[in-house]
Coordinates of C-alpha atoms in Angstrom, one line a residue:
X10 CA 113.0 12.0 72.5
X11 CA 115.4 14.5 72.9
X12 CA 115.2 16.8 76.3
X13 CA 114.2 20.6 75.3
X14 CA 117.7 21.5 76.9
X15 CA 120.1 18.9 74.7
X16 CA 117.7 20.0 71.5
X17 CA 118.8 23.7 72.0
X18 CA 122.1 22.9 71.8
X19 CA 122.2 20.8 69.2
X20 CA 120.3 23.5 67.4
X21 CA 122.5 25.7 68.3
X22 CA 125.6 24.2 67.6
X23 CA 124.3 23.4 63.7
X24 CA 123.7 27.1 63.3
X25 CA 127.2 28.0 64.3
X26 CA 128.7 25.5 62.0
X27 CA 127.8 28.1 58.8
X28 CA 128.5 31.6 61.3
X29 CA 132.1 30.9 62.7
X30 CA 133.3 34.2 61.6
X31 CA 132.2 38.3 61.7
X32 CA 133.2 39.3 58.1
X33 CA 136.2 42.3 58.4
X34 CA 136.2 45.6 57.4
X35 CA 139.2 48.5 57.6
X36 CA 138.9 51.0 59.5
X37 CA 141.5 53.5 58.9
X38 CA 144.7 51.7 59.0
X39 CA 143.5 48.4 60.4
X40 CA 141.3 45.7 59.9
X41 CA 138.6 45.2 62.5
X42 CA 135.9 42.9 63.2
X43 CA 132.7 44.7 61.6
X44 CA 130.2 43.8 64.9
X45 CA 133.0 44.5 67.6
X46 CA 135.4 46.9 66.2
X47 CA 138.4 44.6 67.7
X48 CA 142.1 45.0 65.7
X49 CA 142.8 41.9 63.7
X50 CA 146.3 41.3 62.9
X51 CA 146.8 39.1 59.8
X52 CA 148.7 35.5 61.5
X53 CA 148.5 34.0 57.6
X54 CA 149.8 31.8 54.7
X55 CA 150.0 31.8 51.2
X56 CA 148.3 28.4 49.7
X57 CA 148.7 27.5 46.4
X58 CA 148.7 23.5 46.6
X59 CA 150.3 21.9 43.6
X60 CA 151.8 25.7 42.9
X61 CA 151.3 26.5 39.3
X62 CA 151.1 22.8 37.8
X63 CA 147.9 22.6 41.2
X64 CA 146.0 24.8 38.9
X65 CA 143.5 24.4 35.6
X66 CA 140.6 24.5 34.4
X67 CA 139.1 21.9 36.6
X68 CA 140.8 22.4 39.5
X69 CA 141.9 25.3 42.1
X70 CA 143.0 25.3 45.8
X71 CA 139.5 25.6 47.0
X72 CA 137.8 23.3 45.1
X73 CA 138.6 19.9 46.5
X74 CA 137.1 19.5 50.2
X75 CA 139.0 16.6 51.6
X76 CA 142.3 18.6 51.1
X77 CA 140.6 22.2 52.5
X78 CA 139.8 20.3 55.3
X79 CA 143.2 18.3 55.9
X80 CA 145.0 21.6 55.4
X81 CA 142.2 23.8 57.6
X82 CA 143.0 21.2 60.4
X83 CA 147.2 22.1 60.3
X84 CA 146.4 25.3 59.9
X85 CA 144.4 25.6 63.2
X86 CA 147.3 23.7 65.0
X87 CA 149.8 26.2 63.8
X88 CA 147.6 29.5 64.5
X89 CA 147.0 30.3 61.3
X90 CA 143.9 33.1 61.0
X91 CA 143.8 33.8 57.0
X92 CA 145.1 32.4 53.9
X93 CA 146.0 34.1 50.4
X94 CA 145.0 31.9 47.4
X95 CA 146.4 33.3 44.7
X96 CA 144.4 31.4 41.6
X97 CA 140.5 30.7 41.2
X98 CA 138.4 29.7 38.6
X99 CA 134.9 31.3 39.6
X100 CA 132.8 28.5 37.2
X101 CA 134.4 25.7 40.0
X102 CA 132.0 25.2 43.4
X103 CA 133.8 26.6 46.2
X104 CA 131.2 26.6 49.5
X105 CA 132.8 23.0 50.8
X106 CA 136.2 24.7 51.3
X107 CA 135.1 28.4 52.0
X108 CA 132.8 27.0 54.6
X109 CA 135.5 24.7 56.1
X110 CA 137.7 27.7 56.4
X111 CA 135.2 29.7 57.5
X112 CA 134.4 27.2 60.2
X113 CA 138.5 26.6 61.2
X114 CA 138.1 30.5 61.9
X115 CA 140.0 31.1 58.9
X116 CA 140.0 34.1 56.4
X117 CA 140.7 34.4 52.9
X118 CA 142.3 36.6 50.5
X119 CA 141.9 36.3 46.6
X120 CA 143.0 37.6 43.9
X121 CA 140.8 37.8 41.2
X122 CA 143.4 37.3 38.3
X123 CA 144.9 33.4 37.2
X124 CA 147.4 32.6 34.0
X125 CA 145.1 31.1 31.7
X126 CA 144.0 33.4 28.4
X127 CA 142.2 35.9 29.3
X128 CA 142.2 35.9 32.9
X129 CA 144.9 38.1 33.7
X130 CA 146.1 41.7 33.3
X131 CA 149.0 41.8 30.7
X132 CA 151.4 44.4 32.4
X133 CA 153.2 44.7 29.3
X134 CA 150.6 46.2 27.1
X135 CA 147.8 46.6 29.9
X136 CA 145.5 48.4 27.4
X137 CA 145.0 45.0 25.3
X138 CA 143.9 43.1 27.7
X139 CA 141.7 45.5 29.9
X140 CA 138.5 44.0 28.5
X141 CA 135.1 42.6 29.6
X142 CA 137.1 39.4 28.8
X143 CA 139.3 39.5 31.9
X144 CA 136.0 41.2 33.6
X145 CA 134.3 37.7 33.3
X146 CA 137.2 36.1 35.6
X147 CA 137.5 39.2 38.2
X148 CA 133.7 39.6 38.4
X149 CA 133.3 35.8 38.5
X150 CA 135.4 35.3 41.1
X151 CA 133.4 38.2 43.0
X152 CA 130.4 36.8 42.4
X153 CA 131.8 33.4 43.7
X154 CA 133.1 34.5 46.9
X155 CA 131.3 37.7 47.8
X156 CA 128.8 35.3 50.2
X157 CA 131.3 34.1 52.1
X158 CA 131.6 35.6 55.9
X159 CA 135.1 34.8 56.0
X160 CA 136.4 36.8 52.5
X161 CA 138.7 39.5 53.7
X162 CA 139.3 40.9 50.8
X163 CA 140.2 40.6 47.2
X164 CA 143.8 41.6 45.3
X165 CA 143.2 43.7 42.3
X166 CA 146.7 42.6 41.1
X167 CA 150.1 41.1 42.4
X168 CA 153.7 42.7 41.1
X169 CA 152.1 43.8 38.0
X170 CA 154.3 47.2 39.1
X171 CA 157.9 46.4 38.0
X172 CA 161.4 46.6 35.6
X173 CA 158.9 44.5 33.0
X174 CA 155.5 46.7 33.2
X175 CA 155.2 49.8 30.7
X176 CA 154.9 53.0 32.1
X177 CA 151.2 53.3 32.4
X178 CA 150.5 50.1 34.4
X179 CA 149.4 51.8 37.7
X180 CA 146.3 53.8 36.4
X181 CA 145.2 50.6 34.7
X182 CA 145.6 48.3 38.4
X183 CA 144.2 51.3 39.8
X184 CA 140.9 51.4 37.4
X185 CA 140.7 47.8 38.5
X186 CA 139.8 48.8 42.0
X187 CA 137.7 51.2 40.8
X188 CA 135.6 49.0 38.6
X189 CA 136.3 45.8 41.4
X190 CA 134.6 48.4 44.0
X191 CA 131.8 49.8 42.0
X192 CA 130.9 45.9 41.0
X193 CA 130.8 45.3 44.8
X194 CA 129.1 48.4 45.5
X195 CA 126.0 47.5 43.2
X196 CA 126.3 43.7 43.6
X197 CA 127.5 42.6 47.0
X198 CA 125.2 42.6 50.2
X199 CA 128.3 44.3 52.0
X200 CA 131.4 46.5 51.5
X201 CA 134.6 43.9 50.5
X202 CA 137.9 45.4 50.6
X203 CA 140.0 45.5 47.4
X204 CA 143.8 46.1 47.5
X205 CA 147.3 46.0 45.8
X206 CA 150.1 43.5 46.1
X207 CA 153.6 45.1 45.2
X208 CA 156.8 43.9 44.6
X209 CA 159.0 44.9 47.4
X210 CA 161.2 47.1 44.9
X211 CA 162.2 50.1 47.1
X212 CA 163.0 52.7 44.9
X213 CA 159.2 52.8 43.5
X214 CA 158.0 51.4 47.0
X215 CA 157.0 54.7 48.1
X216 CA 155.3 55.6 44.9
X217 CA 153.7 52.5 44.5
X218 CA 151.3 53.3 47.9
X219 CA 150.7 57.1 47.2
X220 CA 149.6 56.2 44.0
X221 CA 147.1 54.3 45.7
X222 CA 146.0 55.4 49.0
X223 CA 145.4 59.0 48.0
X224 CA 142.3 60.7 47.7
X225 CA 140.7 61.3 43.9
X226 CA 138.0 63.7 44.1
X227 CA 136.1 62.7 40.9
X228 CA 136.9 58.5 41.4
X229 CA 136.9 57.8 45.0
X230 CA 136.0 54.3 44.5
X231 CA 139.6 54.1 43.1
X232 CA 141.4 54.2 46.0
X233 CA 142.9 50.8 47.4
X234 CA 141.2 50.1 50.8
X235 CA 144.7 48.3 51.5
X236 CA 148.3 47.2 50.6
X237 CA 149.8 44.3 50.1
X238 CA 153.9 43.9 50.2
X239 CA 155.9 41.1 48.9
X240 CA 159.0 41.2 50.6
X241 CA 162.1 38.7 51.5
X242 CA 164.8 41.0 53.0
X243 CA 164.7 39.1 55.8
X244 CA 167.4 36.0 55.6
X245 CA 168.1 33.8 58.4
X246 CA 169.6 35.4 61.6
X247 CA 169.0 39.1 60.7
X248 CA 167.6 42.1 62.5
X249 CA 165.2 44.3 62.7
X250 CA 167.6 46.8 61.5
X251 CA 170.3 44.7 58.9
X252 CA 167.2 43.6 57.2
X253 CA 165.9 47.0 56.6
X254 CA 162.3 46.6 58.2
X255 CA 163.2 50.0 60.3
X256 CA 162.8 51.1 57.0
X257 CA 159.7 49.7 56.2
X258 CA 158.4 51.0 59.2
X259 CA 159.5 54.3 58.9
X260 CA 158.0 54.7 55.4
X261 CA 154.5 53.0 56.0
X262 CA 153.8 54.4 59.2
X263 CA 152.3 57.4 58.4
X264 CA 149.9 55.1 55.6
X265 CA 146.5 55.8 55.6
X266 CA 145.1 52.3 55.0
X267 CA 146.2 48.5 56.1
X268 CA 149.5 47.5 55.3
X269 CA 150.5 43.9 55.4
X270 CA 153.3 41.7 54.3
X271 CA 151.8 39.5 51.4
X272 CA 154.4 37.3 51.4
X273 CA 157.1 36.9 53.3
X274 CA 159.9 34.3 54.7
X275 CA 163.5 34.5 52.3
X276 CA 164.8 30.6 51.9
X277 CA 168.2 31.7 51.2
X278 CA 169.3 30.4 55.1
X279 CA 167.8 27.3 56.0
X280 CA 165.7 25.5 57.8
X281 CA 164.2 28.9 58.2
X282 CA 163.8 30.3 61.8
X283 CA 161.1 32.8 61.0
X284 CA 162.9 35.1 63.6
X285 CA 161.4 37.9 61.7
X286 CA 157.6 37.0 63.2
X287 CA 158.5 38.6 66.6
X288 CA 159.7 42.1 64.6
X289 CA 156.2 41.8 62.2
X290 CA 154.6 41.6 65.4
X291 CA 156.1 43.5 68.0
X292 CA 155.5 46.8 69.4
X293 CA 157.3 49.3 66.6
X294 CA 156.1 47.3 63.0
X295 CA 152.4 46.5 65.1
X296 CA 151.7 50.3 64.6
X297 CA 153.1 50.0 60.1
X298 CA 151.6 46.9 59.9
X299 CA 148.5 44.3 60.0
X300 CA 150.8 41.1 60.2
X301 CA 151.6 38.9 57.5
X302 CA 151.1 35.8 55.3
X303 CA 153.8 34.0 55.4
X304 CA 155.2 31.6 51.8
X305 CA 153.9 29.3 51.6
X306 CA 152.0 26.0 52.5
X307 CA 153.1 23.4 50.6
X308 CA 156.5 22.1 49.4
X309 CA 156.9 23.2 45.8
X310 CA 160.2 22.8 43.6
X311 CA 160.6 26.6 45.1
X312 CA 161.8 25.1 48.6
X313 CA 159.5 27.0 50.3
X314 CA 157.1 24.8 52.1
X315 CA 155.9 23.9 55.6
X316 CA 153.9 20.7 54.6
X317 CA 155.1 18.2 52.0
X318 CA 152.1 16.3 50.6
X319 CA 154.0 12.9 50.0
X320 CA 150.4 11.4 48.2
X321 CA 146.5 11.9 48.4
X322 CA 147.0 9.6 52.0
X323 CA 149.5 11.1 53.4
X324 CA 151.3 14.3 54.6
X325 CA 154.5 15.7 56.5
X326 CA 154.8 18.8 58.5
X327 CA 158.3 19.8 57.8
X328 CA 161.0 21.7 60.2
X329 CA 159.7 24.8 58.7
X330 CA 156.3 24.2 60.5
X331 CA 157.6 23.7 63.8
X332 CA 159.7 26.7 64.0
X333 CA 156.7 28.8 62.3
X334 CA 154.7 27.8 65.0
X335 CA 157.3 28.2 68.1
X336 CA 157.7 31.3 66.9
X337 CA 153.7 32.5 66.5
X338 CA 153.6 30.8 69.7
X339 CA 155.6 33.7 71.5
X340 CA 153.3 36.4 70.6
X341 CA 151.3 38.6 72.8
X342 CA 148.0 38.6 71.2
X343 CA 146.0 40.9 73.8
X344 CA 148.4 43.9 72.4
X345 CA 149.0 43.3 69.0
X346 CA 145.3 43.2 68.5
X347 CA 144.5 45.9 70.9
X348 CA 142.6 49.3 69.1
X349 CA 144.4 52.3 68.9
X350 CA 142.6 55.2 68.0
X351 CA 145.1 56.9 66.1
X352 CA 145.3 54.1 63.9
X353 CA 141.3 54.6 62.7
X354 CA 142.0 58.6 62.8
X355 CA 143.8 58.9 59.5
X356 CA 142.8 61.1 56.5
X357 CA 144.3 60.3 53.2
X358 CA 146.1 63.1 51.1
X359 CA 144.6 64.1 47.9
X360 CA 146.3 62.5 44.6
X361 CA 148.9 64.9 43.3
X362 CA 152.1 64.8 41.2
X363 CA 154.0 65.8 44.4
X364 CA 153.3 62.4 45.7
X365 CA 155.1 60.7 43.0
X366 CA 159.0 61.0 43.3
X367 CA 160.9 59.3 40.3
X368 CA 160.5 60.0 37.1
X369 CA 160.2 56.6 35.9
X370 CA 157.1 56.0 37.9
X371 CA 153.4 57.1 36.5
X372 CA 152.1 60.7 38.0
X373 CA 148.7 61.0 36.4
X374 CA 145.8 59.8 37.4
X375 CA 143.9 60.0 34.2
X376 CA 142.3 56.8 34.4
X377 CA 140.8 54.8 31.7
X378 CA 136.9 54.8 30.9
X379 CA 135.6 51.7 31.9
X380 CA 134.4 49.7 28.7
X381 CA 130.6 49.4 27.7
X382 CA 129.8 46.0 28.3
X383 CA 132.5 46.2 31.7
X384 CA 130.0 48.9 32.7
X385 CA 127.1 46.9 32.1
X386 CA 128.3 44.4 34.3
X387 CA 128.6 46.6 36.8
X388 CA 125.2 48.1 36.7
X389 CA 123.3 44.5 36.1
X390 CA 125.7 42.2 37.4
X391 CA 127.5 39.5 35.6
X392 CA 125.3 37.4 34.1
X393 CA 124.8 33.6 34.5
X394 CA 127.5 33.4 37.3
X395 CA 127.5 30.9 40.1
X396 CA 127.2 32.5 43.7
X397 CA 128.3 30.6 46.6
X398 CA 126.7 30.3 50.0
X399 CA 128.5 29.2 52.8
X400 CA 127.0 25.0 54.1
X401 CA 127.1 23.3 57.3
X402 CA 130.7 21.6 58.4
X403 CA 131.2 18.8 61.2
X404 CA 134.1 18.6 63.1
X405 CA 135.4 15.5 62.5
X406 CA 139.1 13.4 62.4
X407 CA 140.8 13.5 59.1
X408 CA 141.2 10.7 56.6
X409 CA 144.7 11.6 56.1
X410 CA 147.6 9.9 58.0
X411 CA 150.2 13.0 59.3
X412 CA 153.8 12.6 60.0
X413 CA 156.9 15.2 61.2
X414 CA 159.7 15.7 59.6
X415 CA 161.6 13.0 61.4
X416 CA 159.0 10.3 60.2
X417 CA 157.0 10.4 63.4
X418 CA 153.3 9.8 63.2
X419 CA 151.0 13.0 64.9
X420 CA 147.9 11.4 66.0
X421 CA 144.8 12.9 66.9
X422 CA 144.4 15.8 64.1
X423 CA 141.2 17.0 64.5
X424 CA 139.5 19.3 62.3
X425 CA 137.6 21.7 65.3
X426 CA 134.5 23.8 64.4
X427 CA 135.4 27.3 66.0
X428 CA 133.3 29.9 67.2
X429 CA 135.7 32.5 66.4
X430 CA 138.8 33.4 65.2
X431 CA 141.7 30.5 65.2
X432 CA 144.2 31.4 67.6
X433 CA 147.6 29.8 68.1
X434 CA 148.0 26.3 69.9
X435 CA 150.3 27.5 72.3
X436 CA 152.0 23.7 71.9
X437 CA 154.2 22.2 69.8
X438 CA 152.6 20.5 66.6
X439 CA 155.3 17.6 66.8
X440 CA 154.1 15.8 69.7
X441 CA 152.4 12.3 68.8
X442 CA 149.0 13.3 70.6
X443 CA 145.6 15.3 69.9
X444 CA 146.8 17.9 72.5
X445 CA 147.5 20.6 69.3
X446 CA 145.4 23.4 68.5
X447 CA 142.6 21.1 67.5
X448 CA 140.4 18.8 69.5
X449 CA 137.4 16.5 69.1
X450 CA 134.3 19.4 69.4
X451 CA 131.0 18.1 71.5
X452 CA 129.6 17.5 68.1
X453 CA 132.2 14.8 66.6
X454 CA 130.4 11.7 67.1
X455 CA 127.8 12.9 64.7
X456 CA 130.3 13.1 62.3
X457 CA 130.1 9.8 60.5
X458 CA 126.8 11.2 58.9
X459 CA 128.9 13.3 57.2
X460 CA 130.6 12.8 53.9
X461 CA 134.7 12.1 54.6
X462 CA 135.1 16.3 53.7
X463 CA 133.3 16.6 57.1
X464 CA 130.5 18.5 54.7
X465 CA 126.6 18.2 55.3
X466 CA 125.0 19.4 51.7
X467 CA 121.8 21.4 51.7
X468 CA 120.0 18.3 51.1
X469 CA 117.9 16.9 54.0
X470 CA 120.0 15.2 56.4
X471 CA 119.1 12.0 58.2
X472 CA 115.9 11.7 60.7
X473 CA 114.8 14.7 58.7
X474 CA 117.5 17.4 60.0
X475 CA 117.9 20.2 57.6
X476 CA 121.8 21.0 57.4
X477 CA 121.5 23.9 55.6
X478 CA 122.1 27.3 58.2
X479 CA 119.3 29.5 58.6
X480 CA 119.3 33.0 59.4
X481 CA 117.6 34.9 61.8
X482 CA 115.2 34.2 64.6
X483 CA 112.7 32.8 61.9
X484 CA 115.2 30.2 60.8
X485 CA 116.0 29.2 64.2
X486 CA 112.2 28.3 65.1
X487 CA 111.8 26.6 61.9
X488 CA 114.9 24.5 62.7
X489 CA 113.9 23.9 66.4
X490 CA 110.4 23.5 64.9
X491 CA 111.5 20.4 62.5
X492 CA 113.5 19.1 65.1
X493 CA 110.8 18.3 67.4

């Protein structure tokens, strides 16, 4: 029989399994923690497994838990705090790997659109394909993920701004936040973020952001909550100012809502160095910018990787990976995530034709009407779509066999249920030894009740345990209750 004091903490520790994370909101600026009002600074990576070919139908990133989990467990040796996935396919089950993320102290960005027919926003002709077609896949995936703790936010649309688009494409991206945010309004149990992920194309750079980010009087839901930037001008041993992020600085720092590099991390010099970490990071870009997710996690036939998957056994952290996480390793956390008033003090200017500089670039916000049935989803929600709910995850060792990029072994990656936020290691990821970011939790032994995902289901679990996480005070006594 278990002593009242060891029962508590076992209770205890099963409830945090499914609560690892406060969800975010923006506040001004920044992004900060909804209960605490702390700064977060996005420390992030783009994941796309299998890149384009690692995506159908049947499959997406977070739909296979023994890979979430082998990738949740690098990621919390290297520091990583949120991830961008970039294609989902909402009729796929995705609480295994939200909650594994979720418990790694991990966050998530989407975006809502993927390449197959009718799940995407055609740039070229924008008009044919804003439908209650491509509404099923952007309010499916909302309807997915919207449970989740640990969803940041959701990306309306990525470079759908550029040489190829027709003129009109902003007001159309823009009516996608609008509808994105009244959906979420009427259908989520709490405000999500929705943004813009642009092309880092500096002559419409500037544009790009007002056109969002100001104020419309009579669609207010319309205005991006944050701002996403693809950008690569940063090549091997550059500088803060040869790579022309005194520029960036200059021009976002007077932006009115979170601004973060979407991607970043040019290939063109290799291995890469990631030099440019300490300049997202440090003391003049910290006030422009909320970090950065950096491209991208696995080795693709773009070079860009910092973990090869050699097979479904086995995987290699590559050079990349170790200089990623010497240099995250150098950063002064207590500042960069330090609140600054100014930063929530911010009022944004009311859309006008002034804001817009070229001529090239859209200066009307004449918005399109939302379509009838587009509006019935709205107003009734989108019918028949599966809703996740985040499930109960045990720490546990990985089934995966990990190796550096000289062919050495790393032993001892464990997959830690956090309490918080994942922080940076502080160590080296290529040492042969457990001492990484990651350890064996209080709670590991139990782990061989668990499926080899680490997952508990919401089934009953053995002696009669319920897994599933229960809310409240109500849901603690009725745990601590069938305990006993």
């Amino acid at each position: 029989m278990l002593t009242y004091a060891r029962l508590l903490t076992s209770v205890c520790a099963l409830v945090s399994t499914a609560a690892a994370l406060t969800p975010l909101e923006v506040s001004g600026k920044d992004f900060v923690n909804s209960e605490t009002k702390d700064r977060f600074q996005i420390i992030g990576v783009d994941y796309q497994p299998g890149g384009s070919s690692g995506f159908t139908s049947k499959k997406d990133p977070l739909s296979d838990a023994d890979v979430c989990l082998r990738d949740a467990a690098l990621m919390q040796r290297l520091g990583i705090n949120t991830i961008r996935v970039y294609n989902l396919e909402p009729s796929l089950n995705h609480d295994k790997c939200a909650s594994i993320f979720n418990a790694a102290g991990i966050y998530m960005i989407l975006d809502v659109s993927n390449p197959l027919e009718g799940g995407y926003l055609d740039r070229s002709a924008p008009w044919t394909t804003y439908s209650a077609i491509y509404y099923k896949q952007v309010f499916g995936v909302i309807e997915g993920f919207k449970n989740y703790d640990n969803l940041l936010g959701f990306f309306a649309g990525n470079e759908v701004i550029n040489e190829e688009a027709t003129y009109s494409a902003p007001k159309y991206i823009r009516a996608v936040v609008r509808d994105m945010k009244d959906y979420i309004a009427k259908n989520s149990k709490r405000a999500i973020p929705v943004g813009y992920s642009a092309a880092d194309i500096r002559n419409i750079l500037m544009d790009t952001i007002h056109y969002f980010e100001c104020d419309l009087k009579n669609s207010t839901s319309s205005r991006a909550d944050f701002f996403g930037l693809n950008s690569y001008s940063w090549c091997g041993d550059s500088s803060y100012k040869s790579s022309g992020y005194d520029v960036l600085t200059e021009d976002f720092t007077n932006a009115t809502i979170p601004v973060f590099f979407s991607e970043y991390g040019c290939n063109e010099v290799q291995p890469r160095t990631f030099t440019e970490v300490q300049a997202i990071y440090g003391v003049e870009m910290t006030q422009a910018f909320s970090g950065g997710l950096v491209y991208e996690w696995t080795q693709e036939d773009n070079d860009y990787g910092l973990v090869k998957v050699n097979d479904s056994n086995t995987v290699t952290t590559l050079v990349d990976f170790d200089n990623f996480q010497d240099q995250v390793n150098k950063l002064d956390f207590d500042r960069i995530t330090s609140s600054n008033s100014t930063q929530a003090n911010v009022k944004a200017e009311t859309c006008d034709t002034s804001l817009i500089t070229r001529k090239s670039f859209y200066n009307a916000w004449d918005l399109p009407e939302v379509p009838s049935k587009v509006s019935d989803y709205i107003k009734n929600g989108l019918p028949n779509a599966p809703t996740g709910k985040l499930v109960s995850v045990s720490s546990t060792t990985i089934p995966q066999k990990v190796y550096d990029h000289s062919g050495k072994e790393i032993t001892g990656v464990k997959f830690e249920v956090k309490s918080s936020v994942n922080t940076p290691s502080g160590s080296s990821s290529s040492t042969s030894s457990g001492s990484g970011g990651s350890g064996t939790s209080s709670d590991s032994s139990s782990s061989s009740d668990a499926s080899s995902s680490g997952i508990s289901t919401n089934a009953a679990a053995p002696n009669g345990v319920p897994s599933i996480a229960l809310g409240g005070l109500g849901g603690f006594f009725m745990l601590l209750a069938s305990l006993v």
